[in-house]
Short mmCIF file of C-alpha atoms in Angstrom, two decimals:
data_model
loop_
_atom_site.label_atom_id
_atom_site.label_comp_id
_atom_site.label_asym_id
_atom_site.label_seq_id
_atom_site.Cartn_x
_atom_site.Cartn_y
_atom_site.Cartn_z
CA UNK A 1 13.53 146.74 -217.22
CA UNK A 2 15.67 144.42 -214.55
CA UNK A 3 17.11 145.58 -211.36
CA UNK A 4 19.80 144.79 -209.02
CA UNK A 5 19.15 146.11 -205.38
CA UNK A 6 22.35 145.66 -202.85
CA UNK A 7 21.67 145.99 -199.08
CA UNK A 8 24.95 147.35 -197.18
CA UNK A 9 26.27 145.72 -193.91
CA UNK A 10 29.94 147.52 -194.22
CA UNK A 11 32.44 144.40 -194.22
CA UNK A 12 29.07 141.63 -194.26
CA UNK A 13 29.02 143.37 -197.82
CA UNK A 14 31.71 140.59 -198.89
CA UNK A 15 28.90 138.23 -199.25
CA UNK A 16 27.69 140.39 -202.05
CA UNK A 17 31.02 140.42 -203.36
CA UNK A 18 30.91 136.65 -203.95
CA UNK A 19 27.20 136.61 -205.47
CA UNK A 20 27.63 139.31 -207.82
CA UNK A 21 31.38 137.99 -208.66
CA UNK A 22 29.27 134.63 -209.94
CA UNK A 23 26.36 136.84 -211.61
CA UNK A 24 29.11 138.53 -213.71
CA UNK A 25 31.14 135.14 -214.28
CA UNK A 26 27.48 133.81 -215.87
CA UNK A 27 27.14 136.80 -218.02
CA UNK A 28 24.23 138.21 -216.06
CA UNK A 29 23.33 142.06 -216.74
CA UNK A 30 21.02 144.61 -215.82
CA UNK A 31 19.66 147.86 -216.82
CA UNK A 32 20.17 149.33 -213.50
CA UNK A 33 21.80 148.76 -209.85
CA UNK A 34 21.51 150.74 -206.68
CA UNK A 35 24.12 150.25 -204.10
CA UNK A 36 23.43 151.30 -199.94
CA UNK A 37 26.60 151.83 -198.39
CA UNK A 38 28.82 148.35 -198.68
CA UNK A 39 26.82 147.85 -201.78
CA UNK A 40 27.58 150.48 -203.39
CA UNK A 41 31.65 150.78 -202.74
CA UNK A 42 31.17 147.22 -203.43
CA UNK A 43 28.65 146.76 -205.91
CA UNK A 44 30.62 149.74 -208.25
CA UNK A 45 32.66 146.41 -209.45
CA UNK A 46 29.80 144.89 -210.88
CA UNK A 47 29.34 148.12 -213.26
CA UNK A 48 33.13 147.77 -213.59
CA UNK A 49 32.93 144.15 -214.54
CA UNK A 50 36.06 143.24 -211.58
CA UNK A 51 35.22 139.50 -210.74
CA UNK A 52 37.63 139.14 -207.44
CA UNK A 53 38.73 142.82 -207.03
CA UNK A 54 36.30 143.88 -203.55
CA UNK A 55 37.39 140.17 -202.50
CA UNK A 56 41.35 140.87 -203.56
CA UNK A 57 41.47 144.37 -202.10
CA UNK A 58 39.81 143.59 -198.63
CA UNK A 59 42.17 140.54 -198.36
CA UNK A 60 45.13 142.90 -198.95
CA UNK A 61 44.35 145.78 -196.48
CA UNK A 62 42.69 144.13 -194.14
CA UNK A 63 45.18 144.53 -191.37
CA UNK A 64 46.69 148.18 -192.86
CA UNK A 65 46.09 151.26 -190.82
CA UNK A 66 45.74 153.46 -194.01
CA UNK A 67 42.55 151.05 -194.48
CA UNK A 68 40.46 150.66 -191.60
CA UNK A 69 41.64 152.06 -188.08
CA UNK A 70 41.16 153.47 -184.47
CA UNK A 71 43.98 155.29 -185.22
CA UNK A 72 42.35 156.69 -188.64
CA UNK A 73 39.38 157.45 -186.91
CA UNK A 74 41.46 159.94 -184.68
CA UNK A 75 43.60 161.63 -186.84
CA UNK A 76 40.93 162.12 -189.75
CA UNK A 77 37.37 161.36 -188.00
CA UNK A 78 36.97 158.36 -190.76
CA UNK A 79 37.16 154.85 -189.29
CA UNK A 80 37.63 153.51 -192.66
CA UNK A 81 40.14 156.30 -194.19
CA UNK A 82 38.46 158.47 -196.78
CA UNK A 83 41.92 159.24 -198.89
CA UNK A 84 43.13 155.90 -198.32
CA UNK A 85 39.64 153.76 -199.87
CA UNK A 86 37.98 156.25 -201.90
CA UNK A 87 41.26 157.68 -203.93
CA UNK A 88 44.76 156.10 -203.32
CA UNK A 89 43.46 152.45 -203.21
CA UNK A 90 41.44 152.73 -206.91
CA UNK A 91 43.70 155.13 -208.36
CA UNK A 92 46.85 154.05 -207.69
CA UNK A 93 46.80 150.66 -205.73
CA UNK A 94 43.47 148.43 -207.38
CA UNK A 95 42.54 150.17 -210.17
CA UNK A 96 38.85 150.73 -210.93
CA UNK A 97 38.82 149.63 -214.41
CA UNK A 98 37.51 153.32 -215.88
CA UNK A 99 36.99 151.82 -219.26
CA UNK A 100 34.93 149.19 -218.64
CA UNK A 101 32.85 151.03 -215.89
CA UNK A 102 32.64 154.07 -218.69
CA UNK A 103 31.19 151.49 -221.71
CA UNK A 104 29.21 149.49 -219.66
CA UNK A 105 25.34 150.52 -220.21
CA UNK A 106 24.02 149.52 -216.46
CA UNK A 107 22.77 152.66 -214.75
CA UNK A 108 24.56 152.69 -211.06
CA UNK A 109 23.07 154.56 -208.52
CA UNK A 110 24.17 155.02 -204.97
CA UNK A 111 21.94 155.40 -202.07
CA UNK A 112 22.84 158.02 -199.47
CA UNK A 113 21.10 160.31 -196.73
CA UNK A 114 20.57 163.90 -196.84
CA UNK A 115 21.49 164.99 -193.24
CA UNK A 116 19.81 168.40 -193.59
CA UNK A 117 15.98 166.61 -194.46
CA UNK A 118 16.65 163.26 -193.17
CA UNK A 119 15.75 161.92 -196.51
CA UNK A 120 17.29 159.12 -199.13
CA UNK A 121 18.87 160.36 -202.10
CA UNK A 122 19.81 158.41 -205.10
CA UNK A 123 23.06 159.42 -207.01
CA UNK A 124 23.69 158.24 -211.09
CA UNK A 125 27.14 157.20 -210.87
CA UNK A 126 27.62 157.68 -214.62
CA UNK A 127 31.23 158.91 -214.63
CA UNK A 128 33.99 157.06 -212.47
CA UNK A 129 36.03 160.43 -211.25
CA UNK A 130 36.40 161.78 -207.76
CA UNK A 131 32.97 163.05 -207.58
CA UNK A 132 31.63 160.08 -208.20
CA UNK A 133 33.75 158.40 -205.97
CA UNK A 134 32.54 160.99 -203.26
CA UNK A 135 28.98 160.25 -203.62
CA UNK A 136 29.83 156.20 -203.00
CA UNK A 137 32.08 157.85 -199.78
CA UNK A 138 28.72 159.45 -198.61
CA UNK A 139 26.64 156.39 -198.99
CA UNK A 140 29.10 154.68 -196.84
CA UNK A 141 29.60 156.91 -194.10
CA UNK A 142 28.37 155.72 -190.96
CA UNK A 143 27.41 158.26 -188.60
CA UNK A 144 29.92 158.53 -185.49
CA UNK A 145 32.64 156.85 -187.07
CA UNK A 146 33.07 158.98 -190.70
CA UNK A 147 33.03 162.70 -191.38
CA UNK A 148 29.94 164.04 -193.05
CA UNK A 149 30.65 164.55 -196.66
CA UNK A 150 30.41 167.88 -198.32
CA UNK A 151 29.87 167.16 -201.89
CA UNK A 152 27.63 168.93 -204.99
CA UNK A 153 26.21 171.13 -202.25
CA UNK A 154 25.15 168.85 -200.13
CA UNK A 155 25.99 167.25 -196.89
CA UNK A 156 25.59 163.74 -196.64
CA UNK A 157 25.90 160.36 -194.35
CA UNK A 158 25.43 156.29 -195.24
CA UNK A 159 22.47 155.42 -197.36
CA UNK A 160 21.23 152.88 -195.02
CA UNK A 161 19.94 155.13 -192.03
CA UNK A 162 16.97 156.01 -194.05
CA UNK A 163 16.85 153.52 -197.37
CA UNK A 164 18.59 150.35 -196.08
CA UNK A 165 16.97 148.33 -199.09
CA UNK A 166 15.68 150.59 -202.13
CA UNK A 167 13.35 148.58 -203.90
CA UNK A 168 10.50 150.77 -204.15
CA UNK A 169 12.97 153.32 -205.33
CA UNK A 170 14.06 150.98 -207.96
CA UNK A 171 10.87 150.24 -209.19
CA UNK A 172 9.57 154.05 -209.47
CA UNK A 173 12.73 153.46 -212.48
CA UNK A 174 10.81 151.50 -213.82
CA UNK A 175 12.51 147.99 -213.10
CA UNK A 176 9.85 145.37 -212.58
CA UNK A 177 12.26 142.28 -212.50
CA UNK A 178 14.43 142.63 -209.80
CA UNK A 179 16.54 141.13 -207.61
CA UNK A 180 17.60 142.25 -204.05
CA UNK A 181 20.78 141.12 -202.11
CA UNK A 182 20.18 141.35 -199.06
CA UNK A 183 23.21 140.83 -195.95
CA UNK A 184 21.00 139.28 -192.90
CA UNK A 185 19.31 135.89 -193.24
CA UNK A 186 15.76 135.04 -193.32
CA UNK A 187 13.79 136.74 -190.55
CA UNK A 188 16.10 139.65 -189.06
CA UNK A 189 13.99 142.25 -187.42
CA UNK A 190 16.41 145.18 -186.88
CA UNK A 191 15.43 146.37 -183.20
CA UNK A 192 14.90 149.94 -181.99
CA UNK A 193 18.51 151.87 -181.28
CA UNK A 194 19.53 152.01 -177.40
CA UNK A 195 19.11 155.10 -175.24
CA UNK A 196 22.78 155.57 -174.74
CA UNK A 197 23.43 155.35 -178.39
CA UNK A 198 20.67 157.95 -179.39
CA UNK A 199 22.17 159.99 -176.30
CA UNK A 200 25.39 160.03 -177.97
CA UNK A 201 23.65 160.94 -181.57
CA UNK A 202 21.42 163.87 -180.28
CA UNK A 203 24.79 165.75 -178.83
CA UNK A 204 27.18 164.93 -181.96
CA UNK A 205 23.97 165.80 -184.71
CA UNK A 206 22.16 168.07 -182.48
CA UNK A 207 22.15 170.69 -185.71
CA UNK A 208 20.77 168.09 -187.69
CA UNK A 209 17.09 167.38 -186.37
CA UNK A 210 15.62 165.52 -189.44
CA UNK A 211 18.70 163.26 -189.66
CA UNK A 212 18.11 162.40 -185.49
CA UNK A 213 14.52 161.77 -186.05
CA UNK A 214 15.18 159.21 -189.42
CA UNK A 215 17.77 157.63 -186.97
CA UNK A 216 15.33 157.03 -184.23
CA UNK A 217 12.72 155.26 -186.71
CA UNK A 218 15.22 153.52 -188.41
CA UNK A 219 14.01 150.24 -187.49
CA UNK A 220 10.67 150.50 -188.17
CA UNK A 221 11.63 151.85 -192.15
CA UNK A 222 14.07 148.83 -192.18
CA UNK A 223 11.44 146.16 -191.14
CA UNK A 224 8.87 147.87 -193.26
CA UNK A 225 11.10 147.06 -196.04
CA UNK A 226 11.90 143.57 -195.07
CA UNK A 227 8.06 143.31 -194.75
CA UNK A 228 7.42 144.29 -198.58
CA UNK A 229 10.39 142.29 -199.79
CA UNK A 230 8.82 139.33 -198.16
CA UNK A 231 5.49 139.77 -200.04
CA UNK A 232 6.78 140.86 -203.42
CA UNK A 233 9.30 137.68 -203.35
CA UNK A 234 6.07 135.05 -202.42
CA UNK A 235 4.39 136.73 -205.28
CA UNK A 236 7.11 136.07 -207.46
CA UNK A 237 7.74 139.80 -208.22
CA UNK A 238 11.01 140.03 -206.77
CA UNK A 239 13.98 137.64 -206.63
CA UNK A 240 15.65 137.86 -203.26
CA UNK A 241 19.34 136.38 -202.76
CA UNK A 242 20.25 135.75 -198.64
CA UNK A 243 23.06 134.20 -196.37
CA UNK A 244 21.64 130.88 -195.18
CA UNK A 245 22.87 131.62 -191.89
CA UNK A 246 23.95 134.94 -190.30
CA UNK A 247 27.41 135.61 -191.41
CA UNK A 248 30.17 135.23 -189.07
CA UNK A 249 31.56 138.97 -189.62
CA UNK A 250 31.70 141.73 -188.10
CA UNK A 251 30.57 144.64 -189.30
CA UNK A 252 34.25 146.07 -189.01
CA UNK A 253 36.62 142.77 -189.53
CA UNK A 254 40.52 142.32 -189.58
CA UNK A 255 40.23 138.75 -189.85
CA UNK A 256 41.08 137.61 -193.17
CA UNK A 257 39.31 134.21 -192.94
CA UNK A 258 36.03 135.91 -191.92
CA UNK A 259 36.60 138.35 -194.94
CA UNK A 260 36.77 135.12 -197.19
CA UNK A 261 34.33 132.86 -195.58
CA UNK A 262 31.86 135.75 -196.10
CA UNK A 263 32.52 135.76 -200.00
CA UNK A 264 32.29 132.23 -200.11
CA UNK A 265 29.08 131.97 -198.39
CA UNK A 266 28.07 134.59 -201.06
CA UNK A 267 29.15 132.62 -203.84
CA UNK A 268 28.16 128.96 -202.55
CA UNK A 269 24.45 130.68 -202.53
CA UNK A 270 24.46 132.01 -205.83
CA UNK A 271 25.98 128.70 -207.62
CA UNK A 272 23.08 127.01 -205.87
CA UNK A 273 20.49 129.34 -207.40
CA UNK A 274 22.03 130.84 -210.48
CA UNK A 275 19.96 128.31 -212.62
CA UNK A 276 16.69 129.90 -210.96
CA UNK A 277 18.24 133.24 -211.38
CA UNK A 278 18.39 132.70 -215.37
CA UNK A 279 15.39 131.54 -215.11
CA UNK A 280 13.14 134.24 -213.86
CA UNK A 281 15.47 136.71 -215.32
CA UNK A 282 14.60 134.51 -218.43
CA UNK A 283 18.33 134.80 -219.85
#
């Protein structure tokens, strides 16, 4: 089985959007895909086969306070406005192709963090409805700048807190031909959280000790995943796509040129390697 794993990184996810758009243009298909954070909220366009959609709405609403703003954070508790981003936008302003999404046999999952257990969960986004969009929102809900998302009896936050690059999970689902899209260049290592940040986290999430434990160990988890990815890449057991250098874009970005630049970087890398990818997948 062929699997696609998409790392998060907020607006660094525009790199992933560029990569996946080229894949769609070349008819690359997978049996399953999992997205984490932005890898979920942008990656879902792979299942609906909407080339250019993620770039289009990020450019259109880059400076729209309804989309992402301090004003939204103050008023709603969400930096990326929940109602606008996950309901008004996909349902009215830049519609997702529900028919194609539902007809595409690709199994699309989003990774989230259960704040009570401090463990990752992987939700099968079978249908494109309000419930599914809430799971996708949870996958991209960063602590401190987003509310805890309550859906289906769970309390959830960003999937990257507990499984930033769920390649082992994808392998456990039976996928033995995996493509991994990273949003950091080769050699990147995550550092421990600083003491001030953790002090704030302990105050805000004092009722969620397992979440706090997971956040304090996030760098260890992430770096171990990178080590494993490097290992299976060298062994020819995974095809890894990463930026050639650090992306010139912030996690939250209002500069349209930088948004376009990150997207173009993804396209450039994938176009260079598309023949290699097809050979790996035996397309």
